[in-house]
mmCIF file of C-alpha atoms and ligand atoms in Angstrom:
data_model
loop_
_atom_site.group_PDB
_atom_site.id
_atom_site.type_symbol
_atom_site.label_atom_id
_atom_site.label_comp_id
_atom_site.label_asym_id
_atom_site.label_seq_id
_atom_site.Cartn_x
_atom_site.Cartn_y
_atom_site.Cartn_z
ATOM 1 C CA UNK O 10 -0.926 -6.374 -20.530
ATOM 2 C CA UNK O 11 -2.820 -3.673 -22.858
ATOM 3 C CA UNK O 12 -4.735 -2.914 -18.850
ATOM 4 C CA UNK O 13 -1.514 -2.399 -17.156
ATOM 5 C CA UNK O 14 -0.010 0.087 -20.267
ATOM 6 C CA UNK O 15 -3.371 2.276 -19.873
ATOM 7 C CA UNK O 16 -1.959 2.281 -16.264
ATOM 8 C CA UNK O 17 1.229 3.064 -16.891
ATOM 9 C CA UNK O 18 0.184 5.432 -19.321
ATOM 10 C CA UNK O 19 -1.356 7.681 -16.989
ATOM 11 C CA UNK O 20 1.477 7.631 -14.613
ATOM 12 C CA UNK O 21 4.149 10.609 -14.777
ATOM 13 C CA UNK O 22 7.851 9.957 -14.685
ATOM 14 C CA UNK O 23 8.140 10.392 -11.459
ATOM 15 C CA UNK O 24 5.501 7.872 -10.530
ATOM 16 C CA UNK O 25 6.569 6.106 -12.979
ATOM 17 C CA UNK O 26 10.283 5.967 -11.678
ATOM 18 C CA UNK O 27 8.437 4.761 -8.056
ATOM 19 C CA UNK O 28 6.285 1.872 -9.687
ATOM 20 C CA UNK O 29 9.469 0.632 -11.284
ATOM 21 C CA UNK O 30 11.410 0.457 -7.824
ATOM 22 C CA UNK O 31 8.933 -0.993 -6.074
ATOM 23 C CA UNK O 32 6.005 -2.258 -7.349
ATOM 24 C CA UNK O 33 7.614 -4.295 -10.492
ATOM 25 C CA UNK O 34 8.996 -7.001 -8.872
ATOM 26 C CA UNK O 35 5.426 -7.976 -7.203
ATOM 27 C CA UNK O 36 3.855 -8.746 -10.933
ATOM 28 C CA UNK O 37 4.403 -11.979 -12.282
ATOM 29 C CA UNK O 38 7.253 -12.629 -14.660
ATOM 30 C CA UNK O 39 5.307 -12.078 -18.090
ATOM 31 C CA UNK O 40 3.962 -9.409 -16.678
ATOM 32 C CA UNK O 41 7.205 -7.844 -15.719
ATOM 33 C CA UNK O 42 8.959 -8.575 -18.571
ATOM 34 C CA UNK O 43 5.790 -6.723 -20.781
ATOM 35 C CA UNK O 44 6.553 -3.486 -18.088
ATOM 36 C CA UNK O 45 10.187 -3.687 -18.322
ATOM 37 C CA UNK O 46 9.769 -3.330 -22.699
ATOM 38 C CA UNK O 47 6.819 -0.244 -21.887
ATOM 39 C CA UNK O 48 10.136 1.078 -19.053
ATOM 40 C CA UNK O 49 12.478 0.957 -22.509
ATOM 41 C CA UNK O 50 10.066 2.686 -24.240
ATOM 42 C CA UNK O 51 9.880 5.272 -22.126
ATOM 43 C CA UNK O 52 13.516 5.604 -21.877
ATOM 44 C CA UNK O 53 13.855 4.568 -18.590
ATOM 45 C CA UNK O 54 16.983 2.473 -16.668
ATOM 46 C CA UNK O 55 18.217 2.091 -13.485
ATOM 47 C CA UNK O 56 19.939 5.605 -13.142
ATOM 48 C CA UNK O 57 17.222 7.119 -14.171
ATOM 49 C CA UNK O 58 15.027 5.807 -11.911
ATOM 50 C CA UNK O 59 17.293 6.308 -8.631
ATOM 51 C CA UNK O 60 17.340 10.327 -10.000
ATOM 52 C CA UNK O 61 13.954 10.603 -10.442
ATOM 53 C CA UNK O 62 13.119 9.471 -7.075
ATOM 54 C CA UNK O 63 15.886 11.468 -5.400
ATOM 55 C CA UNK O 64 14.903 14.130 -7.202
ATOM 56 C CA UNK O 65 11.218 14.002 -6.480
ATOM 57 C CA UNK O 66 9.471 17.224 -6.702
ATOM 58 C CA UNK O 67 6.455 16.336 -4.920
ATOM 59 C CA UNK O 68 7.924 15.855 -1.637
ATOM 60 C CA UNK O 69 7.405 19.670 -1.043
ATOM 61 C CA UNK O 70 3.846 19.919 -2.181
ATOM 62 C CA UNK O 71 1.790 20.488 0.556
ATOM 63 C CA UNK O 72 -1.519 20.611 -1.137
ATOM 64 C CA UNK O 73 -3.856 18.525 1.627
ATOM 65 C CA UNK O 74 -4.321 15.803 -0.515
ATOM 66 C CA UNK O 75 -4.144 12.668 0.832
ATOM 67 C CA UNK O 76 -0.875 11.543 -0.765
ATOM 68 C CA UNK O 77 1.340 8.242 -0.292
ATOM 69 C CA UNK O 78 3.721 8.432 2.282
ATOM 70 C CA UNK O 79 6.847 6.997 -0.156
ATOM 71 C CA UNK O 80 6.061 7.954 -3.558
ATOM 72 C CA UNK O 81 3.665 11.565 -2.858
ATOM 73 C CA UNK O 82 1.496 10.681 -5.706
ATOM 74 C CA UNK O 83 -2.382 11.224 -4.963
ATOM 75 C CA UNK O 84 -2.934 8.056 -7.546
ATOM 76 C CA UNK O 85 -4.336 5.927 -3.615
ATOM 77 C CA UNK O 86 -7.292 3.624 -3.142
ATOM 78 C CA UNK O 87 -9.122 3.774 -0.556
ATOM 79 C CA UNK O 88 -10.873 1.081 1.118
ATOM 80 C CA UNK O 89 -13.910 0.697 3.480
ATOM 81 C CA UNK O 90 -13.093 -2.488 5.360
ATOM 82 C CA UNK O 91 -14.683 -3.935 7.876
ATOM 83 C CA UNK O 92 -12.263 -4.059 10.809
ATOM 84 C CA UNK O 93 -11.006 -7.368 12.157
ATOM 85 C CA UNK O 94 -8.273 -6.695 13.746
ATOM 86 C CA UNK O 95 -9.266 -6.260 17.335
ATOM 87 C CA UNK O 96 -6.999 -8.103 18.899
ATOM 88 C CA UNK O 97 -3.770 -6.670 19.064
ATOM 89 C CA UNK O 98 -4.761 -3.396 19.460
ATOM 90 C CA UNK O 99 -3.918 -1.600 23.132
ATOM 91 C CA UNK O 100 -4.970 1.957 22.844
ATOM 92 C CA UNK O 101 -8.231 3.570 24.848
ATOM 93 C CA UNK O 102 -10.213 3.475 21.033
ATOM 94 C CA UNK O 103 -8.788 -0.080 19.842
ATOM 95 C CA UNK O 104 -10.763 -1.632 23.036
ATOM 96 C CA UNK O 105 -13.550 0.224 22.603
ATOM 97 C CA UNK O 106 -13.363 -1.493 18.973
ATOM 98 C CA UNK O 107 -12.959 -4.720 20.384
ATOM 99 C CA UNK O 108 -16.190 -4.274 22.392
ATOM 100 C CA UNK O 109 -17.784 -3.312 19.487
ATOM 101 C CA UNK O 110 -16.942 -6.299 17.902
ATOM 102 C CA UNK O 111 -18.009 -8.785 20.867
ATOM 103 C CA UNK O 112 -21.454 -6.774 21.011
ATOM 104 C CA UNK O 113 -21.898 -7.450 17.056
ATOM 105 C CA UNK O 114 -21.651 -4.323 15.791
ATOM 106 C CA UNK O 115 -19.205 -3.306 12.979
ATOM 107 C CA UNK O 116 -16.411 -0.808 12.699
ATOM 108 C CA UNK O 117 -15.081 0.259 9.456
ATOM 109 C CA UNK O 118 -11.948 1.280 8.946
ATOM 110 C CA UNK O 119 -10.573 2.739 5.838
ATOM 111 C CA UNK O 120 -7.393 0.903 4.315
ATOM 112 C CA UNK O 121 -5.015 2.998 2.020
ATOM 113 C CA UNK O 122 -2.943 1.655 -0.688
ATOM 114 C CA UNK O 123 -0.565 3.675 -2.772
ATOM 115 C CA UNK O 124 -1.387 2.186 -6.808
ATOM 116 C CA UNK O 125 1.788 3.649 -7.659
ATOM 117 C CA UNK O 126 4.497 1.970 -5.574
ATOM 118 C CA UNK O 127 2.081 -0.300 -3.329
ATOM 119 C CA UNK O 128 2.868 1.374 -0.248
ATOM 120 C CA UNK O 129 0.326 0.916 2.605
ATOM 121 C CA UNK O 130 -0.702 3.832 3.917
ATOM 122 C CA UNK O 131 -2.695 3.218 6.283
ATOM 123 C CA UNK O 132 -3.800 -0.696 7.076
ATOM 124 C CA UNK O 133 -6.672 -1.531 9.652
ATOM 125 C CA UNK O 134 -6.710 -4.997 9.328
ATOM 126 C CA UNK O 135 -2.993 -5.482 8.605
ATOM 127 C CA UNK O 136 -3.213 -7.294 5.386
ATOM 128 C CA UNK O 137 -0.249 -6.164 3.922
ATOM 129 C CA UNK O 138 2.159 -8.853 2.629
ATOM 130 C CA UNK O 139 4.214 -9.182 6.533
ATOM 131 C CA UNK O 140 7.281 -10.517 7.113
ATOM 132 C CA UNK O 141 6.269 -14.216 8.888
ATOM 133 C CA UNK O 142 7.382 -13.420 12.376
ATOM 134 C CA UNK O 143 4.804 -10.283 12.606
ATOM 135 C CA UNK O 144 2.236 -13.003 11.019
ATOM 136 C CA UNK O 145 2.679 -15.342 13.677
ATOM 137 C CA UNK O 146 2.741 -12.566 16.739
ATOM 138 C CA UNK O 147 -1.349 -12.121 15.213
ATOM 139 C CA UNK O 148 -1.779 -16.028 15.213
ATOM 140 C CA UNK O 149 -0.711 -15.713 19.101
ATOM 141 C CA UNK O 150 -3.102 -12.489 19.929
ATOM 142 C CA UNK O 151 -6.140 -14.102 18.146
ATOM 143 C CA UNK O 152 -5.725 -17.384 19.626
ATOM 144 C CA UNK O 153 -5.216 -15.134 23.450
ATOM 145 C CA UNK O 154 -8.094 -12.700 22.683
ATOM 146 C CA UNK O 155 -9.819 -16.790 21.374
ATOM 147 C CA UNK O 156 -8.969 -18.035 24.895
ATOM 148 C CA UNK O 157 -10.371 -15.338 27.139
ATOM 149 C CA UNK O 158 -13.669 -14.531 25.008
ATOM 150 C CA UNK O 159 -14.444 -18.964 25.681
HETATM 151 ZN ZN1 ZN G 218 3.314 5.478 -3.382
#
């Protein structure tokens, strides 16, 4: 818990308003319950929380910094993954990718995650928690792009 306070810590309302919304519910229950008591502390409840993120300053910064789509905090993580996902791609670049990928050599990608409200900014590889359907619609292209590279 004391990890996720030093977290919270740094995070100002407004971020703090986001992480509440929509990050909370992804911890586990002791976890959320320890968040919920640092949220009290902070003086923080539902109303609050819909304000703050109606009210969100940052939405009219326009500073360059690479900041999350949802929440506009710069708080991100970037990632340097190697890129998988060459299947389902259909653009001009995404098959150039996917020869890449036949011919052994690597493409990174970077994959952005907001640390404040878990938003994915940007997502190579699609990783991201997806509803099943979108899950299975991958299964299908891996098991085409499968078929035709035999
Ligand atoms: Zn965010």
């Amino acid at each position: 818990m004391s990890r996720i306070r030093n977290f919270l810590n740094e995070l100002d309302d407004y971020e703090l308003a986001y992480f509440a919304k929509f990050k909370l519910l992804t911890y586990m229950k002791v976890t959320q319950s320890g968040i919920k008591e640092y949220l009290a502390e902070r003086n923080f409840n539902e109303s609050k929380i819909n304000k703050l993120i109606s009210e969100n300053p940052k939405s009219k910064l326009n500073d360059g910094k690479k900041r999350c789509e949802r929440c506009y905090s710069e708080k991100v993580r970037i990632n340097k993954v190697e890129w998988t996902n060459t299947g389902g791609g259909i653009g001009i670049k995404d098959e150039i990718a996917t020869w890449d990928a036949i011919g052994g050599r690597v493409t990174y990608k970077d994959e952005v995650i907001c640390n404040v409200c878990g938003f994915w900014l940007e997502d190579p590889n699609q990783e991201k928690p997806l509803p099943t359907s979108k899950k299975i619609l991958n299964g299908i292209w891996e098991f085409i792009i499968g078929t035709l590279s035999r």
